[in-house]
mmCIF file with all atom_site columns, C-alpha atoms in Angstrom:
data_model
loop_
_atom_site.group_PDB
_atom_site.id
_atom_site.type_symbol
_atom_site.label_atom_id
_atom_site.label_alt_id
_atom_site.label_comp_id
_atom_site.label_asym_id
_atom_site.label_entity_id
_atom_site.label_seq_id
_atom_site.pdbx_PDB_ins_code
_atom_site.Cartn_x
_atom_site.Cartn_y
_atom_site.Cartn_z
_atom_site.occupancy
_atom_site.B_iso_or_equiv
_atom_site.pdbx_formal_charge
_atom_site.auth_seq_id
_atom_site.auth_comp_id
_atom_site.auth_asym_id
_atom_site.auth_atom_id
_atom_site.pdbx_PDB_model_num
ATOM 1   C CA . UNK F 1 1   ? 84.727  195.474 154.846 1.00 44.00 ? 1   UNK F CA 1
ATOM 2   C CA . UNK F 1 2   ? 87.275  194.257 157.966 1.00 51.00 ? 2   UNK F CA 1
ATOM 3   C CA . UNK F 1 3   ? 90.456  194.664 156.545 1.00 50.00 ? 3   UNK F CA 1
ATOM 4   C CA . UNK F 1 4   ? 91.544  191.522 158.325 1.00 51.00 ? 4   UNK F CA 1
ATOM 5   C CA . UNK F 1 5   ? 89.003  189.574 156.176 1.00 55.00 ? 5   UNK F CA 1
ATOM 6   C CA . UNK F 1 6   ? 90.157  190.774 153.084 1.00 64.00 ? 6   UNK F CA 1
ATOM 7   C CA . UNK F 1 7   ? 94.027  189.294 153.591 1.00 86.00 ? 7   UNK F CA 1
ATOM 8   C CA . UNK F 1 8   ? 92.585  185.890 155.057 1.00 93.00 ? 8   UNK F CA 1
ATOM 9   C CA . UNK F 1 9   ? 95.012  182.826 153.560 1.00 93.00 ? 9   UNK F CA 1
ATOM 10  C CA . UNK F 1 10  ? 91.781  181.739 151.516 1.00 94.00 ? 10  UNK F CA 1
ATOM 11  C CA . UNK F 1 11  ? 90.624  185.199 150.003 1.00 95.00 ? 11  UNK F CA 1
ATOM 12  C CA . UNK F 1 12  ? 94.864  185.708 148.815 1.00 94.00 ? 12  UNK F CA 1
ATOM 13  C CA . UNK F 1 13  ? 94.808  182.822 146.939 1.00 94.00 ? 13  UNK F CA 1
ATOM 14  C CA . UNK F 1 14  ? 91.091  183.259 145.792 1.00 95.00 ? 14  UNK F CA 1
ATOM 15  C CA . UNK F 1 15  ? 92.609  186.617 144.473 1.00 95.00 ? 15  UNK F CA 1
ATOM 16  C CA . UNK F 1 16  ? 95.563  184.673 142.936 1.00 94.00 ? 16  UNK F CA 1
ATOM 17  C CA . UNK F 1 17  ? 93.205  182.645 141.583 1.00 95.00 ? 17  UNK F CA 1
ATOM 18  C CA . UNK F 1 18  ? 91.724  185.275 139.684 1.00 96.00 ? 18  UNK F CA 1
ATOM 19  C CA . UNK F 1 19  ? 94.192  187.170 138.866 1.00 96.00 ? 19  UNK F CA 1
ATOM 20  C CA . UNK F 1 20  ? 95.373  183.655 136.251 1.00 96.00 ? 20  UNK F CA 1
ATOM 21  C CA . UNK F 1 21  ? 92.212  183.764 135.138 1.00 96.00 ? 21  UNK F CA 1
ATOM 22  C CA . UNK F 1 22  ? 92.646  187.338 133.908 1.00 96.00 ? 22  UNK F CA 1
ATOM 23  C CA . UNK F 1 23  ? 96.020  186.590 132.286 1.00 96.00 ? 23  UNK F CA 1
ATOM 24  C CA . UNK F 1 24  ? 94.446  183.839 130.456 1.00 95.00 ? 24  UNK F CA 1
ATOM 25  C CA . UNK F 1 25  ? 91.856  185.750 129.039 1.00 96.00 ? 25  UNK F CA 1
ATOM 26  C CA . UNK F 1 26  ? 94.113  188.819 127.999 1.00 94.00 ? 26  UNK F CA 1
ATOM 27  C CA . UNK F 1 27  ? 96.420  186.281 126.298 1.00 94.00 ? 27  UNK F CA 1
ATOM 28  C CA . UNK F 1 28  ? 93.139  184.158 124.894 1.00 92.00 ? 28  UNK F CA 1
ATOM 29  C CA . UNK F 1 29  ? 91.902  188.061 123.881 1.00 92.00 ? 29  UNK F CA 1
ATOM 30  C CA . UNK F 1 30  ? 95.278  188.400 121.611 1.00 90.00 ? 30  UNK F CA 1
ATOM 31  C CA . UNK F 1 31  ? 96.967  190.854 124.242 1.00 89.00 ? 31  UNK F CA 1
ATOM 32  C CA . UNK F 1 32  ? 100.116 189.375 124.222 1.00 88.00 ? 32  UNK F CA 1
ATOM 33  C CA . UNK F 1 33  ? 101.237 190.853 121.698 1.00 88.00 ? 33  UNK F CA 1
ATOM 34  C CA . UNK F 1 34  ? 104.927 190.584 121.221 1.00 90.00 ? 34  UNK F CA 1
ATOM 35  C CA . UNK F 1 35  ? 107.940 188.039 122.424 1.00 91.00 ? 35  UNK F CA 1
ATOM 36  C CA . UNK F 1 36  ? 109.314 190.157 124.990 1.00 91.00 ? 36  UNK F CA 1
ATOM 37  C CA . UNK F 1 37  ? 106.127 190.417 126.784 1.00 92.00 ? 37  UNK F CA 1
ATOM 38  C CA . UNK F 1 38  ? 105.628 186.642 126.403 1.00 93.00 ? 38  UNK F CA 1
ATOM 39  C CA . UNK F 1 39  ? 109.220 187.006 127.994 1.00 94.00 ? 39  UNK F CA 1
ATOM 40  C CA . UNK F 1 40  ? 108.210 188.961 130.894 1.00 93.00 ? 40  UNK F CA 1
ATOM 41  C CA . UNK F 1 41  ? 105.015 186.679 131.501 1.00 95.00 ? 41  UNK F CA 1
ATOM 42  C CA . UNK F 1 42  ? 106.832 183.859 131.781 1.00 95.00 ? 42  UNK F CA 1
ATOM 43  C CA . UNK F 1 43  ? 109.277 185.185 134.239 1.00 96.00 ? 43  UNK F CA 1
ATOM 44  C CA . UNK F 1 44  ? 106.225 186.233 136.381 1.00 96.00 ? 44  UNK F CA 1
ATOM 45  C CA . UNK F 1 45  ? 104.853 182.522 136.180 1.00 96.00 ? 45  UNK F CA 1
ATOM 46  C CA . UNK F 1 46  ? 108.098 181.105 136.891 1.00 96.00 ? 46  UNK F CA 1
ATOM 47  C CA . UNK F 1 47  ? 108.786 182.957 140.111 1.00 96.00 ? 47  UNK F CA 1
ATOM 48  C CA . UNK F 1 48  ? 104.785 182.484 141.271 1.00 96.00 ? 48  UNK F CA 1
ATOM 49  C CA . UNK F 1 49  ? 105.229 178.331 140.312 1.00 96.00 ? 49  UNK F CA 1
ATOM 50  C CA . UNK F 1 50  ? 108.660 179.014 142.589 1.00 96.00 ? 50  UNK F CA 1
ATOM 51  C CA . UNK F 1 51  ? 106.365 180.758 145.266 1.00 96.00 ? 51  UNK F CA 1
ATOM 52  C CA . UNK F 1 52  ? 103.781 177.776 145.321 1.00 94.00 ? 52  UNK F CA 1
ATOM 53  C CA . UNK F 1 53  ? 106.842 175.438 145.799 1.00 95.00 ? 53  UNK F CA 1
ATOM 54  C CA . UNK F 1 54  ? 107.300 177.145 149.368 1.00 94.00 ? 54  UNK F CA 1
ATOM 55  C CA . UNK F 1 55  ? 104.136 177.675 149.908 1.00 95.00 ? 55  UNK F CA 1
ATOM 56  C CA . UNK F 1 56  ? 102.605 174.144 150.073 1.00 94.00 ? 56  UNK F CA 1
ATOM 57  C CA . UNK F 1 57  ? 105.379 172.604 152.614 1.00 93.00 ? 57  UNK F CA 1
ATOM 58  C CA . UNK F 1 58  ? 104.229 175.674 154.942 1.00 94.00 ? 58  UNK F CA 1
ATOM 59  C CA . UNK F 1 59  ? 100.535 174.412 154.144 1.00 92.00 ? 59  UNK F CA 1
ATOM 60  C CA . UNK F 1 60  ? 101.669 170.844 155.405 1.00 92.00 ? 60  UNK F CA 1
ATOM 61  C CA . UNK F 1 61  ? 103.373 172.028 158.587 1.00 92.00 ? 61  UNK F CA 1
ATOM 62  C CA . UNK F 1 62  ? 100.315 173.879 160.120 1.00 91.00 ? 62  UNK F CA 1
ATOM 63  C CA . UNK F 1 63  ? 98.162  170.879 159.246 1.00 89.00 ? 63  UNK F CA 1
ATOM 64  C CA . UNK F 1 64  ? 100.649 169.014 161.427 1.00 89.00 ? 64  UNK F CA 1
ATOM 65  C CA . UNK F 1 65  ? 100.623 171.619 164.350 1.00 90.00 ? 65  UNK F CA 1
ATOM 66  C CA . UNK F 1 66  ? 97.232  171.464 163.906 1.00 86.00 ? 66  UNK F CA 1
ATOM 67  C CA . UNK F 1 67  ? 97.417  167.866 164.291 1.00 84.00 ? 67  UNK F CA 1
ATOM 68  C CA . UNK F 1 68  ? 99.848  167.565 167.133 1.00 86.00 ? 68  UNK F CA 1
ATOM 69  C CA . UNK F 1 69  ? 98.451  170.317 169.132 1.00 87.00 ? 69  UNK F CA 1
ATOM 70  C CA . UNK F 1 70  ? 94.643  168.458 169.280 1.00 80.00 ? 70  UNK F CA 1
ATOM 71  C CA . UNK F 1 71  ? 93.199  171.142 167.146 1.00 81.00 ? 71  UNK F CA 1
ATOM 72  C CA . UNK F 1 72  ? 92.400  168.955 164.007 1.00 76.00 ? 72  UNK F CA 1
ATOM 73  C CA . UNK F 1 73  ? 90.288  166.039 165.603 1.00 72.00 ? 73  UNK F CA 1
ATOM 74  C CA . UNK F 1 74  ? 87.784  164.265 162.534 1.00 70.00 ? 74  UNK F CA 1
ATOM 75  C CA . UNK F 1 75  ? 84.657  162.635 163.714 1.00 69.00 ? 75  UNK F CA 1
ATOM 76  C CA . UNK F 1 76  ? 83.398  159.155 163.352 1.00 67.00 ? 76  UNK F CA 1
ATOM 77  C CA . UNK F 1 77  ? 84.842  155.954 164.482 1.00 62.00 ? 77  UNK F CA 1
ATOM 78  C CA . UNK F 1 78  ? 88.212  155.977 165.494 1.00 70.00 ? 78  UNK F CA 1
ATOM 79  C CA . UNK F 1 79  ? 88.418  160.045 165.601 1.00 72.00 ? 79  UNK F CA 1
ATOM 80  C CA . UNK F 1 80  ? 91.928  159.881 165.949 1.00 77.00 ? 80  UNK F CA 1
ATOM 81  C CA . UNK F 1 81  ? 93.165  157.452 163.727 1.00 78.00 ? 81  UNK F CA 1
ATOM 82  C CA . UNK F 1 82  ? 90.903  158.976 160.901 1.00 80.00 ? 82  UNK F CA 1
ATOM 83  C CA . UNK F 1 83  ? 92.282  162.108 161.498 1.00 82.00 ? 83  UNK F CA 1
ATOM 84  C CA . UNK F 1 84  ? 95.853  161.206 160.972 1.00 84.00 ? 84  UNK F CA 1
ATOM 85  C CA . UNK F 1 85  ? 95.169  158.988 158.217 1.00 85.00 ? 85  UNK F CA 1
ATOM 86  C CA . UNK F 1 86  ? 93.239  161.967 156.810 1.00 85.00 ? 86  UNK F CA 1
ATOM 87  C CA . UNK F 1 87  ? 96.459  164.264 157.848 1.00 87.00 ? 87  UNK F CA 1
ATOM 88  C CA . UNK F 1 88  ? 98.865  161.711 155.926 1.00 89.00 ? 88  UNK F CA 1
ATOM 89  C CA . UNK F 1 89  ? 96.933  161.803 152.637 1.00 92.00 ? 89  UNK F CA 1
ATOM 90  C CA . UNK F 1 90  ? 96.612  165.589 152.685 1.00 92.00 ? 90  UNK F CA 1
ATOM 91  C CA . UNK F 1 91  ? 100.246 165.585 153.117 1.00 92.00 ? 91  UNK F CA 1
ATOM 92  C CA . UNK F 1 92  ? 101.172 163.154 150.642 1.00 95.00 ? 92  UNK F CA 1
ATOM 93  C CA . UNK F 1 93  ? 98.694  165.418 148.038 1.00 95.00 ? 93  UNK F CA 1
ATOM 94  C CA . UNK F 1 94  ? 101.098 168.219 149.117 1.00 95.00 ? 94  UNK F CA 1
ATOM 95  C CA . UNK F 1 95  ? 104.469 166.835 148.292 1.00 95.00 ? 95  UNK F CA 1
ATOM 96  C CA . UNK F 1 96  ? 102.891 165.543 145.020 1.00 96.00 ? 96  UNK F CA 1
ATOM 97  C CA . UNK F 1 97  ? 101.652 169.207 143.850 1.00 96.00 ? 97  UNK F CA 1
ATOM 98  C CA . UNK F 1 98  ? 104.943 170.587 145.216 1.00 95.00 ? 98  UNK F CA 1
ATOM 99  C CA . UNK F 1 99  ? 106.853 168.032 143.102 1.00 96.00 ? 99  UNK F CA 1
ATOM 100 C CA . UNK F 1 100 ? 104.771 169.414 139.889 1.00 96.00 ? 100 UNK F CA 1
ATOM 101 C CA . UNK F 1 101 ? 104.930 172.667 141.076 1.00 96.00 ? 101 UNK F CA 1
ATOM 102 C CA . UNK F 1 102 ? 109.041 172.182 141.097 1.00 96.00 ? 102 UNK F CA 1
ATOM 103 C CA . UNK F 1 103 ? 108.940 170.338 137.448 1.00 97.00 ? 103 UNK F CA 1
ATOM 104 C CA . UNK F 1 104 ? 106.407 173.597 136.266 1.00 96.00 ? 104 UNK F CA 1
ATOM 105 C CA . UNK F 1 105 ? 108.982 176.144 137.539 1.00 96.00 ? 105 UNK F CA 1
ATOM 106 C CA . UNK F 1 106 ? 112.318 174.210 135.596 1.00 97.00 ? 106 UNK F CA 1
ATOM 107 C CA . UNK F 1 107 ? 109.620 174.132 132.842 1.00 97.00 ? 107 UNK F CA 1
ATOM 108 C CA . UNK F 1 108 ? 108.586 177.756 132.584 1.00 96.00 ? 108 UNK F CA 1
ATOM 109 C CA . UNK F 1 109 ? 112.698 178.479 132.688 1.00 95.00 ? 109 UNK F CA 1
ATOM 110 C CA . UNK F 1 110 ? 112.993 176.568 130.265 1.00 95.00 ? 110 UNK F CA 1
ATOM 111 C CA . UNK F 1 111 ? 110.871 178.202 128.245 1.00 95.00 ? 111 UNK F CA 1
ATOM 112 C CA . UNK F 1 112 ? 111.689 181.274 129.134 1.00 94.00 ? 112 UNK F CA 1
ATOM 113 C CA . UNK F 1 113 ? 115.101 180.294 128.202 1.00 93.00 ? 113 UNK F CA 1
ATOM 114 C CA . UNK F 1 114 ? 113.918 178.926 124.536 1.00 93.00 ? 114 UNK F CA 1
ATOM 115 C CA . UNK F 1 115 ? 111.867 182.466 124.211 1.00 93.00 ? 115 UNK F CA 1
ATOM 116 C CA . UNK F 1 116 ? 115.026 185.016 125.244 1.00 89.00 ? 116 UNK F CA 1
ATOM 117 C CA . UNK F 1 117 ? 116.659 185.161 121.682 1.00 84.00 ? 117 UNK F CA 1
ATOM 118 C CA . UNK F 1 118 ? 113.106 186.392 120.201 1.00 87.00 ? 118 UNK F CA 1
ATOM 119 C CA . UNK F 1 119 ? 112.591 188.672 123.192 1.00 80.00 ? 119 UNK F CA 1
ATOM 120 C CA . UNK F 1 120 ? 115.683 190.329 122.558 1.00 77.00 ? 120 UNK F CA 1
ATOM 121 C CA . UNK F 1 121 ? 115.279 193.892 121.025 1.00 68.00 ? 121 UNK F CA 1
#
């Protein structure tokens, strides 16, 4: 396998992908099996709902360079206008899920926060 392939942007987040499917089966499966690792779990998802909040402005700005340096050109009609209307709703997608991703992160403290008293040994 090229280890440049396996670190591509779309096979990390296929793996991150994954990997929340396996913590929702172990938790589905009955693995989480006490507060405190509820505890820790949530921490986890907190900080990787934090991560996704940097993440997706990042996403936005290489759309853009790819925009502004003549790399992203869509075909049909007006190719250019297309392609920055196109641009503009992918970016307006992007500061939606970042907004959620934001509210999800308070949320998961929050909870976190509700869950520390059980967690406690």
């Amino acid at each position: 396998m090229n280890p440049s392939a396996a670190s591509s942007p779309s096979l990390l987040a296929a793996d991150a992908g994954a990997t929340v499917r396996r913590l929702s089966r172990c938790v589905g499966d009955g693995e989480l099996d006490s507060p405190a690792e509820m505890y820790r779990v949530l921490g986890a998802l907190r900080l990787l709902a934090d991560d996704l909040t940097h993440l997706l402005p990042a996403l936005q700005s290489r759309l853009e360079e790819g925009l502004l340096s003549g790399q992203l050109v869509r075909q049909g009609g007006d190719p250019v206008a297309k392609t920055w209307d196109s641009v503009g709703e992918v970016g307006r997608a992007l500061a939606h899920a970042r907004t959620v991703a934001l509210l999800m992160t308070k949320e998961l403290e929050n909870s976190q926060v509700a869950l520390r008293d059980l967690a406690a040994p």
